[in-house]
Short mmCIF file of C-alpha atoms and ligand atoms in Angstrom, two decimals:
data_model
loop_
_atom_site.label_atom_id
_atom_site.label_comp_id
_atom_site.label_asym_id
_atom_site.label_seq_id
_atom_site.Cartn_x
_atom_site.Cartn_y
_atom_site.Cartn_z
CA MET A 1 -34.68 16.09 6.82
CA ILE A 2 -33.25 15.23 3.39
CA SER A 3 -31.26 12.02 3.62
CA ARG A 4 -28.18 10.89 1.72
CA VAL A 5 -28.41 9.19 -1.67
CA LYS A 6 -28.85 5.40 -1.59
CA GLY A 7 -25.56 3.52 -1.82
CA THR A 8 -23.47 6.41 -0.47
CA GLN A 9 -21.92 6.83 2.96
CA ASP A 10 -20.90 9.57 5.36
CA ILE A 11 -17.50 8.81 6.84
CA LEU A 12 -17.55 9.96 10.45
CA PRO A 13 -15.47 10.02 13.60
CA ALA A 14 -15.88 6.60 15.21
CA ARG A 15 -17.77 7.98 18.17
CA PHE A 16 -20.67 8.80 15.83
CA THR A 17 -20.93 5.45 14.05
CA ALA A 18 -20.65 1.77 14.91
CA LYS A 19 -20.19 0.80 11.23
CA PRO A 20 -16.49 0.02 10.81
CA ASP A 21 -16.38 1.04 7.14
CA ALA A 22 -17.80 4.47 8.00
CA GLN A 23 -15.17 5.31 10.63
CA ILE A 24 -12.74 8.01 9.53
CA GLU A 25 -9.96 6.72 11.81
CA ARG A 26 -9.89 3.48 9.81
CA TRP A 27 -9.87 5.36 6.51
CA LEU A 28 -7.00 7.58 7.59
CA LEU A 29 -4.98 4.56 8.65
CA VAL A 30 -5.54 2.74 5.33
CA GLU A 31 -4.70 5.85 3.31
CA ARG A 32 -1.59 6.59 5.37
CA VAL A 33 -0.24 3.03 5.03
CA ALA A 34 -1.06 3.02 1.29
CA ARG A 35 0.83 6.28 0.72
CA GLU A 36 3.79 4.90 2.62
CA ALA A 37 3.76 1.69 0.54
CA PHE A 38 3.59 3.71 -2.69
CA ARG A 39 6.41 6.00 -1.55
CA ARG A 40 8.67 3.05 -0.78
CA TYR A 41 8.11 1.54 -4.21
CA GLY A 42 8.53 4.81 -6.12
CA PHE A 43 4.95 5.63 -7.14
CA GLU A 44 3.77 9.19 -7.75
CA GLU A 45 0.25 10.45 -7.16
CA ILE A 46 -2.17 11.41 -9.92
CA ARG A 47 -5.61 13.01 -9.48
CA THR A 48 -7.86 12.82 -12.50
CA PRO A 49 -11.34 14.42 -12.79
CA ILE A 50 -14.35 12.63 -11.37
CA ILE A 51 -16.20 13.40 -14.60
CA GLU A 52 -14.99 12.21 -18.01
CA ARG A 53 -16.33 11.84 -21.53
CA THR A 54 -18.58 8.77 -21.63
CA GLU A 55 -16.68 7.50 -24.66
CA LEU A 56 -13.55 7.02 -22.55
CA PHE A 57 -15.26 4.26 -20.59
CA GLU A 58 -17.36 2.91 -23.44
CA ARG A 59 -14.19 2.23 -25.36
CA GLY A 60 -11.97 1.66 -22.32
CA VAL A 61 -13.81 -0.74 -20.04
CA GLY A 62 -15.99 -2.02 -22.94
CA ALA A 63 -19.55 -1.10 -23.95
CA GLU A 64 -21.00 -4.50 -22.98
CA THR A 65 -19.44 -4.75 -19.50
CA ASP A 66 -21.49 -4.43 -16.31
CA VAL A 67 -19.26 -1.55 -15.25
CA ASN A 68 -20.17 0.43 -18.37
CA LYS A 69 -23.87 -0.32 -17.96
CA GLU A 70 -23.79 0.82 -14.34
CA MET A 71 -22.38 4.26 -15.10
CA TYR A 72 -23.96 7.52 -14.05
CA THR A 73 -24.17 9.16 -17.46
CA PHE A 74 -25.84 12.36 -18.52
CA GLU A 75 -25.91 14.81 -21.35
CA ASP A 76 -24.15 18.05 -20.51
CA ARG A 77 -25.72 21.35 -21.57
CA ASP A 78 -23.62 21.48 -24.73
CA GLY A 79 -24.90 18.07 -25.77
CA GLU A 80 -21.78 16.17 -24.77
CA MET A 81 -22.26 12.84 -22.99
CA VAL A 82 -20.31 12.69 -19.74
CA SER A 83 -20.04 10.08 -16.98
CA LEU A 84 -18.99 9.92 -13.38
CA ARG A 85 -15.92 7.69 -13.47
CA PRO A 86 -16.66 4.05 -12.57
CA GLU A 87 -12.94 3.28 -12.36
CA SER A 88 -9.65 5.09 -12.79
CA THR A 89 -7.50 3.00 -15.14
CA ALA A 90 -8.93 4.47 -18.36
CA PRO A 91 -8.68 8.05 -16.97
CA THR A 92 -5.07 7.45 -15.89
CA VAL A 93 -4.14 6.09 -19.32
CA ARG A 94 -5.90 9.08 -20.91
CA ALA A 95 -3.94 11.50 -18.71
CA TYR A 96 -0.70 9.65 -19.45
CA SER A 97 -1.18 10.26 -23.17
CA GLU A 98 -2.67 13.72 -22.85
CA HIS A 99 0.34 14.97 -20.89
CA GLY A 100 2.98 13.30 -23.00
CA MET A 101 4.21 11.07 -20.18
CA PHE A 102 5.27 8.55 -22.83
CA ASN A 103 8.24 10.85 -23.53
CA GLN A 104 9.63 9.79 -20.18
CA ALA A 105 12.48 7.28 -20.24
CA GLY A 106 11.49 4.25 -18.23
CA LEU A 107 8.29 3.33 -16.46
CA VAL A 108 5.81 5.86 -15.12
CA LYS A 109 4.41 4.55 -11.83
CA LEU A 110 1.27 6.33 -10.70
CA PHE A 111 -1.15 5.86 -7.82
CA TYR A 112 -4.55 7.34 -7.05
CA ILE A 113 -6.93 7.52 -4.13
CA GLY A 114 -10.42 8.71 -4.96
CA PRO A 115 -14.17 8.09 -5.30
CA GLN A 116 -15.69 6.01 -8.11
CA PHE A 117 -19.34 5.62 -9.05
CA ARG A 118 -21.31 2.58 -10.17
CA ARG A 119 -25.05 2.21 -9.99
CA GLU A 120 -24.99 -1.26 -8.48
CA ARG A 121 -27.43 -2.87 -6.08
CA PRO A 122 -26.07 -1.76 -2.70
CA GLN A 123 -25.18 -4.42 -0.16
CA LYS A 124 -22.47 -5.03 2.44
CA GLY A 125 -19.18 -3.94 0.85
CA ARG A 126 -20.89 -2.67 -2.30
CA TYR A 127 -21.79 0.98 -2.78
CA ARG A 128 -22.76 3.33 -5.56
CA GLN A 129 -20.10 5.77 -4.50
CA PHE A 130 -17.05 3.89 -3.29
CA TRP A 131 -13.40 4.78 -3.03
CA GLN A 132 -10.48 3.09 -4.68
CA ILE A 133 -6.81 3.06 -3.95
CA GLY A 134 -5.01 1.98 -7.10
CA VAL A 135 -1.78 2.02 -9.06
CA GLU A 136 -0.90 1.90 -12.73
CA VAL A 137 2.56 1.13 -14.12
CA LEU A 138 2.80 2.50 -17.67
CA GLY A 139 5.52 2.40 -20.28
CA GLN A 140 7.07 0.30 -23.00
CA SER A 141 7.90 -2.75 -20.91
CA ASP A 142 5.75 -5.78 -20.17
CA GLU A 143 8.25 -7.51 -17.91
CA PRO A 144 6.50 -9.88 -15.46
CA ALA A 145 8.79 -8.31 -12.83
CA ILE A 146 6.33 -5.39 -12.89
CA GLU A 147 3.48 -7.68 -11.84
CA ALA A 148 5.59 -9.37 -9.17
CA GLU A 149 6.82 -6.15 -7.63
CA VAL A 150 3.36 -4.59 -7.49
CA ILE A 151 2.01 -7.69 -5.77
CA GLU A 152 4.96 -7.72 -3.36
CA MET A 153 4.07 -4.11 -2.48
CA LEU A 154 0.44 -5.13 -1.95
CA TYR A 155 1.52 -7.80 0.49
CA TRP A 156 3.61 -5.34 2.47
CA PHE A 157 0.60 -3.00 2.53
CA LEU A 158 -1.79 -5.72 3.72
CA MET A 159 0.68 -6.96 6.32
CA GLU A 160 1.11 -3.44 7.75
CA LEU A 161 -2.66 -3.20 8.07
CA GLY A 162 -2.78 -6.56 9.83
CA ILE A 163 -4.92 -8.08 7.03
CA SER A 164 -3.70 -11.66 6.77
CA ASP A 165 -6.72 -13.78 5.89
CA THR A 166 -6.37 -13.26 2.15
CA GLU A 167 -5.91 -15.38 -0.94
CA LEU A 168 -4.15 -14.37 -4.16
CA LEU A 169 -5.83 -15.73 -7.30
CA ILE A 170 -4.01 -15.44 -10.60
CA ASN A 171 -4.67 -16.32 -14.21
CA SER A 172 -3.51 -15.50 -17.70
CA ILE A 173 -6.25 -14.59 -20.14
CA GLY A 174 -4.04 -14.58 -23.24
CA ASP A 175 -3.54 -11.88 -25.82
CA GLY A 176 -4.54 -10.90 -29.35
CA ALA A 177 -2.58 -13.86 -30.71
CA CYS A 178 -4.21 -16.68 -28.74
CA ARG A 179 -7.46 -15.37 -27.31
CA PRO A 180 -9.60 -15.11 -30.48
CA ALA A 181 -9.24 -18.85 -31.23
CA TYR A 182 -9.96 -19.67 -27.58
CA ILE A 183 -13.07 -17.47 -27.58
CA SER A 184 -14.47 -19.22 -30.66
CA ALA A 185 -13.88 -22.59 -29.01
CA LEU A 186 -15.44 -21.32 -25.79
CA ARG A 187 -18.46 -19.88 -27.59
CA GLU A 188 -19.00 -23.18 -29.34
CA ALA A 189 -18.83 -25.09 -26.04
CA ILE A 190 -21.21 -22.66 -24.36
CA ARG A 191 -23.65 -22.89 -27.28
CA GLU A 192 -23.97 -26.64 -26.74
CA ARG A 193 -24.88 -26.04 -23.09
CA LEU A 194 -27.05 -22.92 -23.48
CA PRO A 195 -30.39 -24.54 -22.49
CA ASN A 196 -28.89 -25.49 -19.10
CA LEU A 197 -27.39 -22.08 -18.32
CA CYS A 198 -28.92 -19.09 -16.51
CA GLY A 199 -30.26 -15.95 -18.24
CA SER A 200 -27.18 -13.92 -17.55
CA CYS A 201 -24.92 -16.65 -19.01
CA ARG A 202 -27.08 -16.70 -22.12
CA GLN A 203 -26.77 -12.95 -22.48
CA ARG A 204 -23.02 -13.03 -21.89
CA TYR A 205 -22.71 -15.76 -24.50
CA GLU A 206 -23.85 -13.15 -27.01
CA THR A 207 -21.91 -10.16 -25.76
CA ASN A 208 -18.84 -11.38 -23.87
CA PRO A 209 -18.45 -15.18 -23.65
CA LEU A 210 -15.38 -14.95 -21.40
CA ARG A 211 -17.59 -13.55 -18.65
CA VAL A 212 -19.71 -16.72 -18.69
CA LEU A 213 -16.78 -18.32 -16.83
CA ASP A 214 -17.38 -15.86 -14.03
CA CYS A 215 -20.99 -16.88 -13.35
CA LYS A 216 -21.67 -17.64 -9.68
CA VAL A 217 -25.12 -19.26 -10.14
CA GLU A 218 -25.07 -22.68 -8.45
CA SER A 219 -26.92 -24.59 -11.17
CA CYS A 220 -24.51 -23.37 -13.87
CA GLN A 221 -21.37 -24.64 -12.13
CA VAL A 222 -21.43 -28.28 -13.36
CA HIS A 223 -21.75 -27.06 -16.94
CA LEU A 224 -19.12 -24.35 -16.60
CA ALA A 225 -16.68 -26.94 -15.26
CA GLU A 226 -16.79 -28.67 -18.66
CA LEU A 227 -15.87 -25.55 -20.68
CA PRO A 228 -12.39 -25.28 -22.22
CA LEU A 229 -9.82 -23.31 -20.24
CA ILE A 230 -7.73 -20.48 -21.62
CA SER A 231 -4.67 -21.93 -19.88
CA ASP A 232 -4.74 -24.80 -22.41
CA SER A 233 -4.79 -22.36 -25.35
CA LEU A 234 -2.12 -19.81 -24.40
CA CYS A 235 0.43 -18.98 -27.11
CA ASP A 236 4.12 -19.35 -26.23
CA ALA A 237 4.60 -15.67 -25.45
CA CYS A 238 1.67 -15.62 -23.00
CA GLY A 239 2.62 -19.00 -21.49
CA ASN A 240 6.19 -17.81 -20.88
CA HIS A 241 5.03 -14.52 -19.41
CA PHE A 242 2.75 -16.37 -17.01
CA SER A 243 5.37 -18.87 -15.88
CA GLU A 244 7.95 -16.11 -15.31
CA PHE A 245 5.37 -14.19 -13.27
CA ARG A 246 4.77 -17.30 -11.14
CA ARG A 247 8.49 -17.88 -10.72
CA LEU A 248 8.92 -14.33 -9.43
CA LEU A 249 6.06 -14.80 -6.95
CA ASP A 250 7.63 -18.07 -5.76
CA GLN A 251 10.96 -16.32 -5.37
CA ARG A 252 9.30 -13.79 -3.08
CA GLY A 253 7.56 -16.47 -1.07
CA ILE A 254 4.13 -15.15 -2.09
CA ALA A 255 1.53 -17.92 -2.13
CA TYR A 256 -1.08 -17.93 -4.90
CA LYS A 257 -3.72 -20.09 -6.44
CA ILE A 258 -4.12 -20.41 -10.20
CA GLU A 259 -7.77 -19.76 -10.91
CA PRO A 260 -8.28 -20.73 -14.58
CA ARG A 261 -11.75 -19.19 -14.61
CA LEU A 262 -10.69 -15.78 -13.34
CA VAL A 263 -11.42 -13.37 -16.20
CA ARG A 264 -12.29 -10.02 -14.49
CA GLY A 265 -15.14 -7.75 -15.48
CA LEU A 266 -13.42 -5.19 -17.70
CA ASP A 267 -12.57 -5.67 -21.36
CA TYR A 268 -9.13 -4.10 -21.34
CA TYR A 269 -7.27 -6.95 -19.67
CA MET A 270 -4.82 -9.28 -21.40
CA ARG A 271 -2.36 -11.84 -20.02
CA THR A 272 -2.13 -11.37 -16.25
CA ALA A 273 -5.37 -11.09 -14.28
CA PHE A 274 -5.41 -11.29 -10.50
CA GLU A 275 -7.58 -10.79 -7.47
CA ILE A 276 -6.98 -10.85 -3.76
CA THR A 277 -9.94 -12.05 -1.76
CA GLY A 278 -10.53 -11.55 1.94
CA SER A 279 -12.28 -14.13 4.07
CA SER A 280 -13.89 -11.63 6.45
CA LEU A 281 -15.84 -9.81 3.75
CA GLY A 282 -18.86 -12.00 3.01
CA ALA A 283 -20.38 -12.13 -0.49
CA GLN A 284 -18.43 -9.13 -1.84
CA ASN A 285 -15.12 -10.70 -0.96
CA THR A 286 -12.84 -9.24 -3.64
CA LEU A 287 -10.53 -6.89 -1.84
CA ILE A 288 -8.25 -6.10 -4.75
CA GLY A 289 -8.51 -6.63 -8.50
CA GLY A 290 -6.08 -5.92 -11.27
CA GLY A 291 -4.20 -7.02 -14.32
CA ARG A 292 -2.28 -6.18 -17.44
CA TYR A 293 -3.83 -3.99 -20.13
CA ASP A 294 -1.31 -3.50 -22.95
CA GLY A 295 -3.27 -1.98 -25.83
CA LEU A 296 -5.81 0.03 -23.81
CA SER A 297 -4.07 3.26 -24.77
CA GLU A 298 -4.46 2.48 -28.50
CA ILE A 299 -8.14 1.65 -27.99
CA LEU A 300 -8.46 5.17 -26.57
CA GLY A 301 -6.67 6.65 -29.58
CA GLY A 302 -3.33 7.15 -27.82
CA GLN A 303 0.26 5.98 -28.27
CA PRO A 304 1.04 2.27 -27.88
CA VAL A 305 1.59 1.82 -24.14
CA LYS A 306 1.85 -1.21 -21.92
CA GLY A 307 0.24 -1.17 -18.52
CA PHE A 308 -0.34 -3.14 -15.37
CA GLY A 309 -2.14 -2.11 -12.19
CA PHE A 310 -4.72 -2.83 -9.56
CA ALA A 311 -7.42 -1.12 -7.56
CA SER A 312 -8.81 -1.88 -4.15
CA GLY A 313 -12.03 -0.64 -2.57
CA ILE A 314 -11.17 1.39 0.51
CA GLU A 315 -14.44 0.38 2.19
CA ARG A 316 -13.49 -3.29 1.85
CA LEU A 317 -9.95 -2.68 3.09
CA VAL A 318 -11.28 -0.71 6.02
CA MET A 319 -13.70 -3.52 6.94
CA SER A 320 -10.87 -6.05 6.84
CA VAL A 321 -8.48 -4.20 9.15
CA PRO A 322 -8.56 -5.96 12.51
CA GLU A 323 -9.46 -3.93 15.58
CA SER A 324 -5.97 -4.52 16.97
CA THR A 325 -4.31 -2.42 14.23
CA ILE A 326 -6.55 0.54 14.77
CA ASN A 327 -6.15 3.29 17.22
CA LEU A 328 -9.67 4.61 17.14
CA GLY A 329 -8.42 7.58 19.11
CA VAL A 330 -6.11 8.99 16.44
CA ASN A 331 -8.54 11.79 15.84
CA ARG A 332 -9.48 12.52 19.42
CA PRO A 333 -8.35 15.76 21.04
CA GLU A 334 -5.47 15.45 23.45
CA LEU A 335 -6.55 18.31 25.62
CA PHE A 336 -9.80 20.09 26.46
CA VAL A 337 -9.41 23.47 28.15
CA ALA A 338 -12.09 24.33 30.69
CA CYS A 339 -12.12 27.82 32.15
CA VAL A 340 -13.41 28.77 35.56
CA GLY A 341 -14.81 32.29 35.37
CA ALA A 342 -15.22 34.49 32.30
CA ASP A 343 -11.97 36.40 32.84
CA SER A 344 -9.84 33.29 32.65
CA ARG A 345 -11.04 32.59 29.11
CA ASP A 346 -8.98 35.31 27.43
CA TYR A 347 -5.98 34.01 29.29
CA ALA A 348 -6.78 30.39 28.34
CA PHE A 349 -6.78 31.27 24.64
CA GLY A 350 -3.13 32.28 24.98
CA VAL A 351 -2.24 29.03 26.78
CA ALA A 352 -4.08 27.02 24.09
CA ARG A 353 -2.23 28.84 21.31
CA ARG A 354 1.16 28.03 22.83
CA LEU A 355 0.24 24.37 23.43
CA ARG A 356 -0.92 24.06 19.82
CA ALA A 357 2.33 25.64 18.65
CA ALA A 358 4.05 22.83 20.57
CA GLY A 359 2.07 20.32 18.48
CA ILE A 360 -0.68 19.37 20.92
CA SER A 361 -4.31 19.22 19.73
CA VAL A 362 -6.39 21.47 21.93
CA ILE A 363 -10.10 22.29 22.14
CA VAL A 364 -11.05 25.31 24.23
CA ASP A 365 -14.52 25.48 25.71
CA LEU A 366 -15.78 28.33 23.56
CA GLU A 367 -19.25 28.16 25.06
CA GLY A 368 -18.30 29.35 28.54
CA ARG A 369 -19.68 26.39 30.51
CA LYS A 370 -19.45 25.82 34.23
CA LEU A 371 -16.66 23.40 35.14
CA LYS A 372 -18.83 20.32 35.65
CA LYS A 373 -20.61 20.76 32.31
CA ALA A 374 -17.33 21.53 30.57
CA LEU A 375 -15.81 18.28 31.84
CA ALA A 376 -18.87 16.38 30.62
CA VAL A 377 -18.27 17.83 27.15
CA ALA A 378 -14.58 16.84 27.37
CA ASN A 379 -15.76 13.34 28.18
CA SER A 380 -18.12 13.15 25.23
CA LEU A 381 -15.34 14.39 22.94
CA ASP A 382 -13.22 11.57 24.33
CA ALA A 383 -10.45 14.04 25.20
CA GLN A 384 -7.46 12.40 26.86
CA TYR A 385 -6.91 15.31 29.25
CA SER A 386 -8.67 18.41 30.47
CA LEU A 387 -6.85 21.50 31.56
CA ILE A 388 -8.60 23.57 34.18
CA ILE A 389 -7.74 27.26 34.26
CA GLY A 390 -9.23 29.63 36.85
CA GLU A 391 -8.10 32.74 38.67
CA ASP A 392 -5.91 30.86 41.17
CA GLU A 393 -4.18 28.98 38.37
CA ILE A 394 -3.49 32.18 36.47
CA LYS A 395 -1.96 33.72 39.57
CA SER A 396 0.25 30.71 40.31
CA GLY A 397 1.15 29.92 36.67
CA SER A 398 0.29 26.24 37.23
CA TYR A 399 -2.85 24.67 35.78
CA VAL A 400 -4.76 21.55 36.73
CA LEU A 401 -4.24 18.73 34.23
CA ARG A 402 -6.91 16.07 34.61
CA ASP A 403 -6.48 12.62 33.11
CA MET A 404 -10.00 11.98 31.78
CA LYS A 405 -9.69 8.22 32.09
CA THR A 406 -8.42 7.94 35.65
CA GLY A 407 -9.68 11.28 37.02
CA GLU A 408 -6.20 11.90 38.41
CA GLN A 409 -5.34 15.61 38.66
CA THR A 410 -1.91 17.24 38.76
CA SER A 411 -0.94 20.85 38.94
CA LEU A 412 1.60 21.65 36.23
CA ARG A 413 3.30 24.61 34.58
CA GLU A 414 2.89 25.11 30.84
CA SER A 415 6.28 23.62 29.96
CA GLU A 416 5.52 20.56 32.11
CA ILE A 417 2.18 20.08 30.36
CA ILE A 418 3.94 20.15 27.00
CA ASP A 419 6.47 17.58 28.23
CA THR A 420 3.77 15.30 29.66
CA LEU A 421 1.71 15.30 26.50
CA LYS A 422 4.68 15.03 24.19
CA TYR A 423 5.88 12.03 26.12
CA ARG A 424 2.44 10.43 25.93
CA ARG A 425 2.27 10.87 22.17
CA LEU A 426 5.47 9.00 21.32
P1 HAM B 1 -12.60 -3.64 -10.32
O1 HAM B 1 -12.42 -5.08 -10.09
O2 HAM B 1 -13.81 -3.22 -11.05
O3 HAM B 1 -11.30 -3.15 -11.07
O4 HAM B 1 -12.58 -2.90 -8.94
C1 HAM B 1 -11.48 -3.02 -8.06
C2 HAM B 1 -11.94 -3.07 -6.62
O5 HAM B 1 -12.79 -1.97 -6.33
C3 HAM B 1 -12.78 -4.27 -6.25
O6 HAM B 1 -11.96 -5.39 -5.99
C4 HAM B 1 -13.47 -3.79 -4.99
O7 HAM B 1 -12.59 -3.85 -3.86
C5 HAM B 1 -13.72 -2.34 -5.32
N1 HAM B 1 -15.10 -2.13 -5.80
C6 HAM B 1 -15.57 -2.29 -7.06
N2 HAM B 1 -16.88 -1.99 -7.11
C7 HAM B 1 -17.25 -1.63 -5.85
C8 HAM B 1 -18.48 -1.20 -5.26
N3 HAM B 1 -19.60 -1.02 -5.96
N4 HAM B 1 -18.47 -0.92 -3.92
C9 HAM B 1 -17.35 -1.05 -3.19
N5 HAM B 1 -16.17 -1.45 -3.71
C10 HAM B 1 -16.11 -1.72 -5.02
C11 HAM B 1 -11.07 -1.88 -11.47
O8 HAM B 1 -11.73 -0.92 -11.15
C12 HAM B 1 -9.79 -1.72 -12.28
N6 HAM B 1 -9.69 -0.33 -12.70
C13 HAM B 1 -8.60 -2.17 -11.47
C14 HAM B 1 -7.32 -2.02 -12.22
C15 HAM B 1 -6.42 -1.05 -12.10
N7 HAM B 1 -6.89 -2.86 -13.14
C16 HAM B 1 -5.72 -2.42 -13.60
N8 HAM B 1 -5.45 -1.30 -12.97
#
């Protein structure tokens, strides 16, 4: 049999998989809570194409970034280079411009939920097709209140999911006024230490010295600790923005750690950069990443627009949700209808239709099994109840409702069945 592509996953009902991040019940919960968080904070959904012009990402995330190098890119039949999107900030900014959303008074607050593609080395929490939940706040304002409110929303979202073992890391990476001088100083300091640094540091020294700060190689750490920090070179505007952002987090009681070496892996960031890490995730422990990207729109040839947002990998969120928050049974059928005798089946279809109209999820045994086999199927489907309908039941108008957990059976009329199940669902 042909198998799935490396680094991709099938998301299945939990009874078919023991892998938490492949269980659809967990995904549905995370998506439902995310949508509720976004609704409460006034975000609207956007769905951009999965395929975009390669140039959008080359210019957007930066040609020398890992993300750009990991793209699935191919030449379309008309000779145009296209890529599967590795992220959704550049596409959202493109759509914002393309549809004239800048004509809107005030901020445009968008969210997305969708698959992204990066040809990375797969490992726990890292896939080649993964899903992101993300938001982008776009407009003419760069108020730090935008940052603070988005992070407040994230904390509500994480709390609802029962994810509490997290840490918020923040940094300011400066802007066009202060970063160039810092980068020259940084490059100079790295150059002096080049012989002691790893191959990837040496390459990043050439292409993107800021990313050297991000190196995780053990032997590099003592040398990296000696490099100058951007926090010491921020201009007044960036310094003030960062301290106001921190004040607004303090005001909300949100704890954070300033991580002066947090630079993020995409070129479009300026000023605020942040990540939320989760302690249950292992090596790929970044649950959420985001930041400010004023100027990205101009890089893409659009209107001047300011922006701030984040994205979170659904797989990583799903893995972090504790068992106690999850009702693995959300998808399971409430009722399995077993028919005794072929004639009762036509009748059972009518009963099933009416129960469904009352909002109950019903599976009828379409394969005409004998009662014992039918109940075994109900068991393997993890149905909460079975309804047994035979000739006697049809005559009396009461059917046997069997609790599949306890085996307890009661004879009930249709309206009583609806009441029983409705009550159970509340
Ligand atoms: P990013 O840091 O590249 O940022 O990705 C954000 C999140 O996506 C990560 O923290 C992680 O949870 C998840 N993620 C990334 N790569 C993988 C992978 N290969 N497998 C599983 N999960 C992954 C961005 O994408 C920015 N667009 C975020 C943003 C939005 N910044 C501003 N607005």
